[in-house]
Tab-separated table of C-alpha atoms in Angstrom:
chain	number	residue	atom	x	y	z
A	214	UNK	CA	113.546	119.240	80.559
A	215	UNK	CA	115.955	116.474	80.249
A	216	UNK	CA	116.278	113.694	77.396
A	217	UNK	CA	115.247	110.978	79.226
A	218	UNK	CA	112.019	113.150	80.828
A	219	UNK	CA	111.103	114.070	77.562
A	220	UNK	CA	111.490	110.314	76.687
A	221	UNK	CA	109.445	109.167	79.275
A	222	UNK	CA	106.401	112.082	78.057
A	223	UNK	CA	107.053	109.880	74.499
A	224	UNK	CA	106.347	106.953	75.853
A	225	UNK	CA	103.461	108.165	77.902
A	226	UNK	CA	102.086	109.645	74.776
A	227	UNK	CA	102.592	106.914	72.403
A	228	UNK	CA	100.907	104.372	74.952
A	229	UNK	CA	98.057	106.280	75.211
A	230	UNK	CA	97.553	106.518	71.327
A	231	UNK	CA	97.472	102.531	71.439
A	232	UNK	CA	94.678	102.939	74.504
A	233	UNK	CA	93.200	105.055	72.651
A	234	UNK	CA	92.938	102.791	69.687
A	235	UNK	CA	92.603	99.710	71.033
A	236	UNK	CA	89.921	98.999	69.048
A	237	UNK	CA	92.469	98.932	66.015
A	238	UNK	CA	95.148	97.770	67.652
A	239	UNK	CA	93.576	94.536	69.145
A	240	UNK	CA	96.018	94.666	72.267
A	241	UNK	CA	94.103	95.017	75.470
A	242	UNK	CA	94.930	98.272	76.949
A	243	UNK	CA	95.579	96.771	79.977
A	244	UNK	CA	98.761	95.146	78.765
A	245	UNK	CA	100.078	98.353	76.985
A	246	UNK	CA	99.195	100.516	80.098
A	247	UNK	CA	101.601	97.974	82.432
A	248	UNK	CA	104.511	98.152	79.590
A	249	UNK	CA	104.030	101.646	79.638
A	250	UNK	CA	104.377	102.241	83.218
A	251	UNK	CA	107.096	99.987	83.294
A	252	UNK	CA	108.729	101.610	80.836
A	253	UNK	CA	108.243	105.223	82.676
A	254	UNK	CA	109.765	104.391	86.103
A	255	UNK	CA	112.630	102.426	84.117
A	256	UNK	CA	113.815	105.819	82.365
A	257	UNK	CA	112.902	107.534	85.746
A	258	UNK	CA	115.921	105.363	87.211
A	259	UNK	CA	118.260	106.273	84.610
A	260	UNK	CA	117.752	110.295	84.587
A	261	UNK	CA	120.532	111.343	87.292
A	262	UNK	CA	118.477	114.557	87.298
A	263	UNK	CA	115.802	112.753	89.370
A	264	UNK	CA	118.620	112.469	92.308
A	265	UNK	CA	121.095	114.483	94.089
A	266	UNK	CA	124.861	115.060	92.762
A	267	UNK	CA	126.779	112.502	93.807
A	268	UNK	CA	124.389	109.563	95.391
A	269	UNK	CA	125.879	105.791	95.023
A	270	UNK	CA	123.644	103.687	92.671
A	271	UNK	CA	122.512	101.694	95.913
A	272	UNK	CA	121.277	104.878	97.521
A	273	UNK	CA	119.856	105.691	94.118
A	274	UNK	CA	117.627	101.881	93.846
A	275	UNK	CA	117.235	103.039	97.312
A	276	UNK	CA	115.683	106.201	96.974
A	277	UNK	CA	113.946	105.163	93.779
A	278	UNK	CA	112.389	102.414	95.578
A	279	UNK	CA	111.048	104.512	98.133
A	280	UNK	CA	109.362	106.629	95.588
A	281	UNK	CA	107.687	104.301	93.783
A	282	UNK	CA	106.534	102.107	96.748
A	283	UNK	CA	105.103	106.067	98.237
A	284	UNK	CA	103.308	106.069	95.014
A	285	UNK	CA	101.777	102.718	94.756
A	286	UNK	CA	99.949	103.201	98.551
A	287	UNK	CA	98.112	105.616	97.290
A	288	UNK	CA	97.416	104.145	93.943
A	289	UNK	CA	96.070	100.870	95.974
A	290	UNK	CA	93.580	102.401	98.053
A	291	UNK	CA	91.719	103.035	94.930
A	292	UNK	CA	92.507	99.632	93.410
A	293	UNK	CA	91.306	97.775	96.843
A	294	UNK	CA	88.302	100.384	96.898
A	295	UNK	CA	87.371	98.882	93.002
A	296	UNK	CA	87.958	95.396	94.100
A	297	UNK	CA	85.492	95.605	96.637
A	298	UNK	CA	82.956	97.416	95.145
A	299	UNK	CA	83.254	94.932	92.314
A	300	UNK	CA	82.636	92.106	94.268
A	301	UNK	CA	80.437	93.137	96.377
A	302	UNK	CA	77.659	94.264	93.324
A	303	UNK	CA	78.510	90.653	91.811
A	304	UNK	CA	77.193	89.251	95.090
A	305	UNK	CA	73.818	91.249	94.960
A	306	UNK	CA	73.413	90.532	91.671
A	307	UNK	CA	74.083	87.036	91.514
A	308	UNK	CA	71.196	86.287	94.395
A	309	UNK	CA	68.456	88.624	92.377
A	310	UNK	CA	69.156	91.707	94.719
A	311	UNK	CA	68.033	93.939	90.957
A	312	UNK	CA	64.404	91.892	90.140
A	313	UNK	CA	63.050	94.510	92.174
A	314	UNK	CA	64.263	97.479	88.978
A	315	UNK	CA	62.961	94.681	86.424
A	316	UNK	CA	59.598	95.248	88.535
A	317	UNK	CA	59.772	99.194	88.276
A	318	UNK	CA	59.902	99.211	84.865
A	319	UNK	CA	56.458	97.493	83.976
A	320	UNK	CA	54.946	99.185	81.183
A	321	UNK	CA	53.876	99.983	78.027
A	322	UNK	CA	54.080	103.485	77.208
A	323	UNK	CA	57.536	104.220	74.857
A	324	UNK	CA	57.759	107.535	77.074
A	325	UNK	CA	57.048	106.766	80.050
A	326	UNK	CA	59.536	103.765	79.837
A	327	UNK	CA	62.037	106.262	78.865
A	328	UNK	CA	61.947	108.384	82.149
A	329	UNK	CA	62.035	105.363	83.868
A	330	UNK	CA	65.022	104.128	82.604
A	331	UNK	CA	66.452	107.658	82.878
A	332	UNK	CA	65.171	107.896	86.415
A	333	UNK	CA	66.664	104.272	87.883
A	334	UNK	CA	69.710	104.631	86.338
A	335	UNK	CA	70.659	108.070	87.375
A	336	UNK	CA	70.640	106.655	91.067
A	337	UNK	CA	71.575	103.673	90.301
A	338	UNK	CA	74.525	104.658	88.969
A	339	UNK	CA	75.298	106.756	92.307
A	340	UNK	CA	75.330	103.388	94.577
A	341	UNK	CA	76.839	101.527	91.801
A	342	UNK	CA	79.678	102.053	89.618
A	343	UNK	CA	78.082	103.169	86.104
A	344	UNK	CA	79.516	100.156	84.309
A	345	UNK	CA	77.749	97.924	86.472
A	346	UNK	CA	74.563	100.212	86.425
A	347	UNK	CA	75.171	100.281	82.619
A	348	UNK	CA	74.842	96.260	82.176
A	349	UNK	CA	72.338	95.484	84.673
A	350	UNK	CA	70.069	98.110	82.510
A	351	UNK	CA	70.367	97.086	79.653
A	352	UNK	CA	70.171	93.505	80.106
A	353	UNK	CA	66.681	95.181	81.647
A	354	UNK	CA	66.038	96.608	78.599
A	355	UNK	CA	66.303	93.255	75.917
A	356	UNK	CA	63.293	91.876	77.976
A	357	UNK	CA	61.303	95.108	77.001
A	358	UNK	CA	62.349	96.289	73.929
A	359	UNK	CA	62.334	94.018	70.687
A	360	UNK	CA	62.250	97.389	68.188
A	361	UNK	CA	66.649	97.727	67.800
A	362	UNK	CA	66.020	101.049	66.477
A	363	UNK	CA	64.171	102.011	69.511
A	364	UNK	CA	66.339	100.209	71.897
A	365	UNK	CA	69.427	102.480	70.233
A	366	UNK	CA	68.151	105.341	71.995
A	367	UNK	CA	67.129	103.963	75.279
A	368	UNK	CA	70.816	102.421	75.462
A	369	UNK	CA	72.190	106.013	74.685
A	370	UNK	CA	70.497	107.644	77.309
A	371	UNK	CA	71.340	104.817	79.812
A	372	UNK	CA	75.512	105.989	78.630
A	373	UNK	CA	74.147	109.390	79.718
A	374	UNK	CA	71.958	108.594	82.878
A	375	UNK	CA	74.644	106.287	84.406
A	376	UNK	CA	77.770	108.607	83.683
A	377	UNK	CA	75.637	111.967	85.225
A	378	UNK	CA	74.686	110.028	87.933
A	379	UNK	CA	78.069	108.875	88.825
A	380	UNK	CA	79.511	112.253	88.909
A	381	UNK	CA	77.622	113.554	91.967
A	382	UNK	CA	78.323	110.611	94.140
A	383	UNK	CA	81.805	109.945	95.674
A	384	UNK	CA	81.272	106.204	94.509
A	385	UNK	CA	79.513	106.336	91.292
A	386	UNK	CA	82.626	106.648	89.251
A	387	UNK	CA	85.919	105.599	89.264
A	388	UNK	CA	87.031	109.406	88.638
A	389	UNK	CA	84.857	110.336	91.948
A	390	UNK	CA	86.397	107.700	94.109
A	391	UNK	CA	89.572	108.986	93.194
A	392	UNK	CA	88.950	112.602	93.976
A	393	UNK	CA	87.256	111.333	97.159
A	394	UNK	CA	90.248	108.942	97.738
A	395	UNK	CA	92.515	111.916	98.190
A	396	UNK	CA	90.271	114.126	100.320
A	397	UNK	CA	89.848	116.915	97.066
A	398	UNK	CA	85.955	116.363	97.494
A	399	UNK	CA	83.822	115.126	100.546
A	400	UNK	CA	80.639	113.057	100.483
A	401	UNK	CA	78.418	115.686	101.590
A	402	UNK	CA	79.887	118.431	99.425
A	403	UNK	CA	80.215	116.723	95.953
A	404	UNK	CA	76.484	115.696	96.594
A	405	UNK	CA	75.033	119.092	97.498
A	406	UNK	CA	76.838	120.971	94.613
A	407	UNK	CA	76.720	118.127	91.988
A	408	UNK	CA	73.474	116.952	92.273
A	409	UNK	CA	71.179	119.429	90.575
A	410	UNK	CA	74.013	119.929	87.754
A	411	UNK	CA	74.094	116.065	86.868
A	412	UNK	CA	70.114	116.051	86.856
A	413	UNK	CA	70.266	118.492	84.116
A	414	UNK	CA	72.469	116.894	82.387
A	415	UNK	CA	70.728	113.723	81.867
A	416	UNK	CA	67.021	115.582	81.980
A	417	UNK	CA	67.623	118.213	79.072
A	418	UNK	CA	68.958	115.046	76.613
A	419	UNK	CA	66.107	112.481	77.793
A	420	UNK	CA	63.363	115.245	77.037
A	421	UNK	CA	64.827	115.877	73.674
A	422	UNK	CA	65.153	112.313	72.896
A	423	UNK	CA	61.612	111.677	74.165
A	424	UNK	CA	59.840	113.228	70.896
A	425	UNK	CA	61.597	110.441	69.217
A	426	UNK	CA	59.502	107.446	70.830
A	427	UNK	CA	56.029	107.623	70.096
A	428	UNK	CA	52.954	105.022	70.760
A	429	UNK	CA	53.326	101.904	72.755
A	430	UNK	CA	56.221	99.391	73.273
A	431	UNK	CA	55.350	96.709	70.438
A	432	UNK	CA	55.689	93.800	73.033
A	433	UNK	CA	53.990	94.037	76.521
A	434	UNK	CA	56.742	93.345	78.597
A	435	UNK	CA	56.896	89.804	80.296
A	436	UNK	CA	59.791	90.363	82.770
A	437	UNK	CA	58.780	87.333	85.121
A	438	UNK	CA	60.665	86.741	88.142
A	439	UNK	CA	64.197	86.429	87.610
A	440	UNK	CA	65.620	83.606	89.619
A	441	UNK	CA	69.282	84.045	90.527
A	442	UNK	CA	68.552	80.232	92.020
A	443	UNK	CA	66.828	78.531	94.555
A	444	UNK	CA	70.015	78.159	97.129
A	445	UNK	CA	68.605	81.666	99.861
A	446	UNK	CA	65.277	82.331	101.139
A	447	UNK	CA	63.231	85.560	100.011
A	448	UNK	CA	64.352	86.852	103.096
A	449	UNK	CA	68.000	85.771	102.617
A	450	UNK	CA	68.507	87.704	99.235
A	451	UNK	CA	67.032	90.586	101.229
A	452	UNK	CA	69.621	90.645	103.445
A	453	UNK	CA	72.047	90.745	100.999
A	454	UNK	CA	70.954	92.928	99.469
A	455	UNK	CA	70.492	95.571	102.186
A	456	UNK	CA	74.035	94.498	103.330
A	457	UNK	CA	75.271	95.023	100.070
A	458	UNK	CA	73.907	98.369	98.787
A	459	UNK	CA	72.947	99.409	101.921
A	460	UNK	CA	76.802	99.493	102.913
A	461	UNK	CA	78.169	100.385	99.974
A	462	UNK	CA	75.933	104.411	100.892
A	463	UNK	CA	77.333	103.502	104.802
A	464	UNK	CA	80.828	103.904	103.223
A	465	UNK	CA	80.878	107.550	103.320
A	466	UNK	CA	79.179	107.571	106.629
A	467	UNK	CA	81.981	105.386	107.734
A	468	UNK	CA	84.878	107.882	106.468
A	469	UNK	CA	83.417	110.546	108.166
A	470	UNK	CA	82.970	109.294	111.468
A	471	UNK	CA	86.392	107.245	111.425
A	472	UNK	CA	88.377	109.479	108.903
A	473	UNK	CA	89.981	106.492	107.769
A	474	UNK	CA	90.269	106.008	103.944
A	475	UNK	CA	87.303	104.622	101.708
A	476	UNK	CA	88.787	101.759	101.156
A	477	UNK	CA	88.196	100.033	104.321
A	478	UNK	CA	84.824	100.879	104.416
A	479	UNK	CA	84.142	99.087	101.377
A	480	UNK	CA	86.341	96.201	102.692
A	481	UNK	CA	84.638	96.397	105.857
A	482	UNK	CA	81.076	95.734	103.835
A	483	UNK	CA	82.743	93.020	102.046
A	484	UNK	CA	84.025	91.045	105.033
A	485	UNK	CA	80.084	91.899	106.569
A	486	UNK	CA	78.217	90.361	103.522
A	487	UNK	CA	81.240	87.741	103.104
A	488	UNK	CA	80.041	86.705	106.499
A	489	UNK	CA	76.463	86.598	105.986
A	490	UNK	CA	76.220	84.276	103.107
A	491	UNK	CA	78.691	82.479	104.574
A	492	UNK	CA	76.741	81.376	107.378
A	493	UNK	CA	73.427	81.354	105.156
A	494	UNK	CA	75.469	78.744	103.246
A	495	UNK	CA	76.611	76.457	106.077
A	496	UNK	CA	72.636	75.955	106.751
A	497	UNK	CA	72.137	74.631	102.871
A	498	UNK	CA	72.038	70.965	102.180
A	499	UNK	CA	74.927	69.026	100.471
A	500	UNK	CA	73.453	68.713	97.467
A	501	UNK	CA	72.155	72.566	96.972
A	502	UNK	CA	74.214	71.796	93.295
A	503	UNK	CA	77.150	73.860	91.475
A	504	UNK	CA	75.209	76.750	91.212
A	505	UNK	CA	75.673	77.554	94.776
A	506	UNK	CA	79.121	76.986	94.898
A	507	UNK	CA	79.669	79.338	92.059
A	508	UNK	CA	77.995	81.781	93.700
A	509	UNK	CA	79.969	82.040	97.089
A	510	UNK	CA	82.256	84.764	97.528
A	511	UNK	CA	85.481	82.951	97.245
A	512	UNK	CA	84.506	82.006	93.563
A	513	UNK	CA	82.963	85.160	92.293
A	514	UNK	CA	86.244	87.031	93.543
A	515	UNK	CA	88.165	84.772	91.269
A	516	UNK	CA	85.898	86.226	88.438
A	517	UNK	CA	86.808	90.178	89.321
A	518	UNK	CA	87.915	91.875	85.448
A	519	UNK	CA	91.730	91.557	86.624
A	520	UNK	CA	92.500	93.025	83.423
A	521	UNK	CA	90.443	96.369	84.734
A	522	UNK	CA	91.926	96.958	87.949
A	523	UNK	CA	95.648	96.173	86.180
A	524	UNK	CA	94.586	98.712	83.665
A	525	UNK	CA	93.937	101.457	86.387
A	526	UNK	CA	97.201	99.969	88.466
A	527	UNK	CA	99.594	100.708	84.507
A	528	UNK	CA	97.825	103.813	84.008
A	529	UNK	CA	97.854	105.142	87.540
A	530	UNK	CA	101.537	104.345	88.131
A	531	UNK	CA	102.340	106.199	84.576
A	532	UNK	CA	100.873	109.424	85.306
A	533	UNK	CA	102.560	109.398	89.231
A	534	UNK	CA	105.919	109.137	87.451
A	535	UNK	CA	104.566	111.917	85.339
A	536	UNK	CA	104.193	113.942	88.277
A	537	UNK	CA	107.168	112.930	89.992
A	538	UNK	CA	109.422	113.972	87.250
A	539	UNK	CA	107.384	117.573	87.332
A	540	UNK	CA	105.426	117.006	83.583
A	541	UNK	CA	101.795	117.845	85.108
A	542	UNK	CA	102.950	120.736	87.269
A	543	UNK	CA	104.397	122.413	84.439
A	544	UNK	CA	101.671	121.135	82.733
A	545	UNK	CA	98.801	122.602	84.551
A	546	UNK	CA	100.852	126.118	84.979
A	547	UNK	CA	100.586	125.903	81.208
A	548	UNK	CA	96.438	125.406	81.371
A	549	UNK	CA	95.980	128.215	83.942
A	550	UNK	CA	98.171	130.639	82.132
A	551	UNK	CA	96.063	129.940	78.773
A	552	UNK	CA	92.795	130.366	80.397
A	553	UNK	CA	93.824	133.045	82.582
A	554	UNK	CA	93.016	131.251	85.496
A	555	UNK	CA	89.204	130.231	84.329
A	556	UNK	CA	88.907	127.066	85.782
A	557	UNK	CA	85.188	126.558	84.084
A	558	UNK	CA	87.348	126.527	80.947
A	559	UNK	CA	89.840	124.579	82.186
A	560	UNK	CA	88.068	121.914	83.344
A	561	UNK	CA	85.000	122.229	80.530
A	562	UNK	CA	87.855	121.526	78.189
A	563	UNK	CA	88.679	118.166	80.238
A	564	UNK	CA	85.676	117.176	79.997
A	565	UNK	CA	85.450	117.163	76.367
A	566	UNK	CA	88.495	115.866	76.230
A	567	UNK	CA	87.790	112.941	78.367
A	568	UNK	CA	85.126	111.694	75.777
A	569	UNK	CA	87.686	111.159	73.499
A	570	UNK	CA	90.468	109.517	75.847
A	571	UNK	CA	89.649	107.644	79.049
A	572	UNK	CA	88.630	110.010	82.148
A	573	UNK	CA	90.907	108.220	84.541
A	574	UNK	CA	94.260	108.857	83.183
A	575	UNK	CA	93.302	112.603	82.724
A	576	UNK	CA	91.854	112.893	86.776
A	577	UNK	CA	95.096	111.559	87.923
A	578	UNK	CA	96.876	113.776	86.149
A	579	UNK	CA	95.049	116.834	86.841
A	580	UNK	CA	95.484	115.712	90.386
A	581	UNK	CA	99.173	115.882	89.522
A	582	UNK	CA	99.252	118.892	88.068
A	583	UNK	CA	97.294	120.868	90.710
A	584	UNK	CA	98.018	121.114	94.131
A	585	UNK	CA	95.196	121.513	96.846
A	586	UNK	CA	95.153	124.159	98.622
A	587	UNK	CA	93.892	125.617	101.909
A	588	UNK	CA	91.520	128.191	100.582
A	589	UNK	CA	89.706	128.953	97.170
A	590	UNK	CA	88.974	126.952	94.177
A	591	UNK	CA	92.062	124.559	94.806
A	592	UNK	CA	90.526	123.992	98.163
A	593	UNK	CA	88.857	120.899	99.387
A	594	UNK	CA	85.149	120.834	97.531
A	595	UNK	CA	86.741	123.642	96.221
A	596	UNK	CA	84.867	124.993	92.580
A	597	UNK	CA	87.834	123.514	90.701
A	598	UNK	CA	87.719	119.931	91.519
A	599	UNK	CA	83.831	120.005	92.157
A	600	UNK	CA	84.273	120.483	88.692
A	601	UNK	CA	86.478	117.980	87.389
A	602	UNK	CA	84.164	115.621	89.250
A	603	UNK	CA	81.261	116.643	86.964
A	604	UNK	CA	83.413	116.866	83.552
A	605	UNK	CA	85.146	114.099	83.927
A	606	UNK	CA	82.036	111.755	84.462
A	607	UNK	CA	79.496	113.624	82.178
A	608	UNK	CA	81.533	114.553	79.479
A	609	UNK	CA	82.526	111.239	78.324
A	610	UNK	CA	78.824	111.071	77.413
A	611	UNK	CA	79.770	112.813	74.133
A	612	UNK	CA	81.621	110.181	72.418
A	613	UNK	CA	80.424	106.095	73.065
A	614	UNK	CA	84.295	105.059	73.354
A	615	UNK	CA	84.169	108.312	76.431
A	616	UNK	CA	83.140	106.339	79.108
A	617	UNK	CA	82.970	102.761	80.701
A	618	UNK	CA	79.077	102.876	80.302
A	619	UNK	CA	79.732	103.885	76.647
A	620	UNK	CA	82.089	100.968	75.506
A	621	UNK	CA	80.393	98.185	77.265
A	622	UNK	CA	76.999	99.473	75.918
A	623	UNK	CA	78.521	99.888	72.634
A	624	UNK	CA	79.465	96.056	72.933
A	625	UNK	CA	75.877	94.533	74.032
A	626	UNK	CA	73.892	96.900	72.003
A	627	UNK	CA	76.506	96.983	68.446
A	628	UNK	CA	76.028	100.430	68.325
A	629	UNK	CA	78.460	102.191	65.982
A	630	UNK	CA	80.827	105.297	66.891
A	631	UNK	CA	79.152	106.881	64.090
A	632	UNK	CA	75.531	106.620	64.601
A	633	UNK	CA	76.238	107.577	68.301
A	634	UNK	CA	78.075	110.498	66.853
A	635	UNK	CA	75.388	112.097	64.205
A	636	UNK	CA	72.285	111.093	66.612
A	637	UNK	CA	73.749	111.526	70.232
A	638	UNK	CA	76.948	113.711	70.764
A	639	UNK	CA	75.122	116.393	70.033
A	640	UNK	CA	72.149	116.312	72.955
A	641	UNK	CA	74.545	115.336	75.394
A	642	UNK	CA	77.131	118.423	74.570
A	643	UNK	CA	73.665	120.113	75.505
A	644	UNK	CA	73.062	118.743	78.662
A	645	UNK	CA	76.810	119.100	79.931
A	646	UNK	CA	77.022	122.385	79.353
A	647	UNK	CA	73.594	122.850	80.642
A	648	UNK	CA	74.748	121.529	83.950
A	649	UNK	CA	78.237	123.496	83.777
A	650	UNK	CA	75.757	126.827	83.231
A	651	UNK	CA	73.565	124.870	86.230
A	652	UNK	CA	76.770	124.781	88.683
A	653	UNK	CA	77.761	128.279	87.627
A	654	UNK	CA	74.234	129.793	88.621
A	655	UNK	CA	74.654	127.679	92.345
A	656	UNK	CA	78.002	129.327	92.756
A	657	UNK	CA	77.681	132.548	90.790
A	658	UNK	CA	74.109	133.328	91.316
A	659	UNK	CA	72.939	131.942	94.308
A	660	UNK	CA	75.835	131.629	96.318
A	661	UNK	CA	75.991	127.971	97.080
């Protein structure tokens, strides 16, 4: 290994301590993941190791160029995939397409509220991304629940519900879409293995944290009718809604029949429901007030989290010069030889580890480091990235600062790292190896 590749792991390193810690830094990890992979590709240029003997420095920007531009394609398609999912779930929301889960969730048993919320959000979380799922829940859950000490633990096993029930889908997480992105995982397979593996996951936790809830909710819940505005007719919102989450499960329908990339099936639902209200809007009056305005498509896009999708562009962009310069490879030869080859080790170890750093970083690199390959476990829906699906999005359950669902929750709910720790971690290290034991018995036992 070279100086300037083993200054370019330093850097790689050191800027994902300060992601890590953002919460003590105070820098938004966004900005230290684009200075980090600017910093990357910049040593990249200078190692002469990285080109042939010989080349001009034009042939070298040249070449370099290439590289990176090869590199940012791919990283794109998952960007544009975000971006569209994004926006299109801001659209539903904003016209009330959710009352109907406020409705679901009407009454007053402590228990039987819990399963409920277990139950929604788990598929929820499959259509949506588990962020999203994550806020519209608990939102959900401030109209029910006055008791804080109660509503801890219903916001923990939301963390849990929406990260399990991303992992089965192909766009419930951002990890998934990724894996799905590059063809490592279909639709149908990542479903038919995953699904009974993420149930247990979440099911084993929510029955242990069930004895903790006893009686009835203090507060009958008044949940009302939540008006997202009087701009669309009833049967307006339901079209957008069916448009909206009804083409967001189309998408992987639409890859399989075209076998072009997810990405412009998701764009493809956009420009549908961009349509749609479009036209609904034309037929509104003049005066239908600011509300509607802000509500149109061409404003809510201007409210996308930038700062998210430049986080995933940075961190992304890092780990493909990572794997350019041959870290991961080396990397993941290291892994196998350790675990002789185990990949339920391999992979149970991401997982823990990815409730202690973010889960994105670590799926792009493990994409780095292993290859696919035609046949076996490194084969597509292979056991290996199957796997890393299911680790990657359950196991950040562990830790609240594991997950997207965690850190936002964390945020709306003030719950601390170490109450989460002492009361949580615990159950849902149970339920992920639960479902690990649950995938082993499918493959193992069964012969799935």
């Amino acid at each position: 290994m070279s100086t300037l590749t083993l200054t370019i792991v330093v850097v790689f390193v050191i800027g994902y301590l300060c992601i890590a810690l953002e919460t003590l830094t105070k820098v938004n990890k966004a900005a230290v993941a684009l200075l980090m992979m600017v910093a990357c590709w910049t040593l990249y240029m200078f190692d002469p190791g990285n080109f042939p003997l010989g080349i001009s420095p034009d042939d070298v920007a040249s070449t370099a160029s290439t590289v990176i531009e090869g590199h940012l394609g791919s990283t794109a398609t998952t960007l544009f995939f975000l971006m569209g999912a994004m926006t299109i779930v801001e659209v539903v929301d904003q016209n009330g397409g959710f009352n109907f889960v406020r409705d679901m969730m009407k009454t007053k048993s402590k228990k039987a509220l819990l399963w409920r919320i277990t139950i929604l959000t788990f598929f929820l979380s499959a259509i949506l991304d588990n962020m999203t799922t994550a806020i519209v829940m608990v939102m959900i859950l401030r109209k029910l629940i006055k008791d804080h000490k109660d509503r801890l633990i219903y916001a923990s096993l939301i963390i849990i519900a929406a990260n399990s029930g991303g992992a089965f889908s192909p766009i419930g997480d951002v990890t998934t879409i990724m894996l799905w992105n590059k063809s490592l995982i279909t639709a149908a397979g990542v479903i038919k293995e995953l699904f009974i593996p993420s149930l247990i996951s979440i099911a084993i936790p929510a029955y242990i944290l069930s004895f903790q809830l006893k009686g009835e909710v203090s507060a009958a819940a008044d949940l009302g009718t939540v008006q997202a505005g009087n701009d669309f007719t009833e049967r307006q919102r339901k079209v957008v809604f069916w448009i909206g989450v009804g083409g967001l499960i189309f998408v992987p329908i639409f890859k399989s029949i075209t076998h072009l990339p997810p990405f412009v099936g998701i764009l493809l639902v956009l420009g549908v429901l961009w349509t749609a209200t479009e036209l609904f809007y034309r037929n509104l009056p003049e005066a239908s007030g600011e509300g509607s305005v802000q509500k149109r498509i061409t404003n809510i896009i201007s409210r996308i989290d930038m700062g998210t999708i430049l986080f995933f562009l940075g961190i992304l962009m890092a780990v493909s010069c990572l794997q350019e310069v041959g870290v991961l490879a080396a990397l993941g030869e290291g892994l196998n030889a350790a675990f002789d080859g185990n990949h339920y080790l391999v992979t149970g170890l991401i997982g823990v580890l990815s409730s202690i750093i973010d889960n994105v970083p670590l799926v792009a690199g493990c994409m780095g480091m292993y290859p696919m390959a035609e046949v076996g476990d490194m084969a597509q829906d292979g056991i290996f990235w199957q796997l890393l699906a299911y680790c990657a999005g359950v196991g950040g359950s562990m830790l609240i600062i594991g997950s997207a669902a965690g850190v936002v929750v964390m945020g709306l709910e003030k719950i601390t790292f170490g109450w989460y720790m002492k009361n949580i971690t615990w159950i849902a290290f149970v339920g992920y190896v639960a479902g690990i034991l649950a995938y082993w018995v499918e493959k193992s036992v069964i012969g799935m």
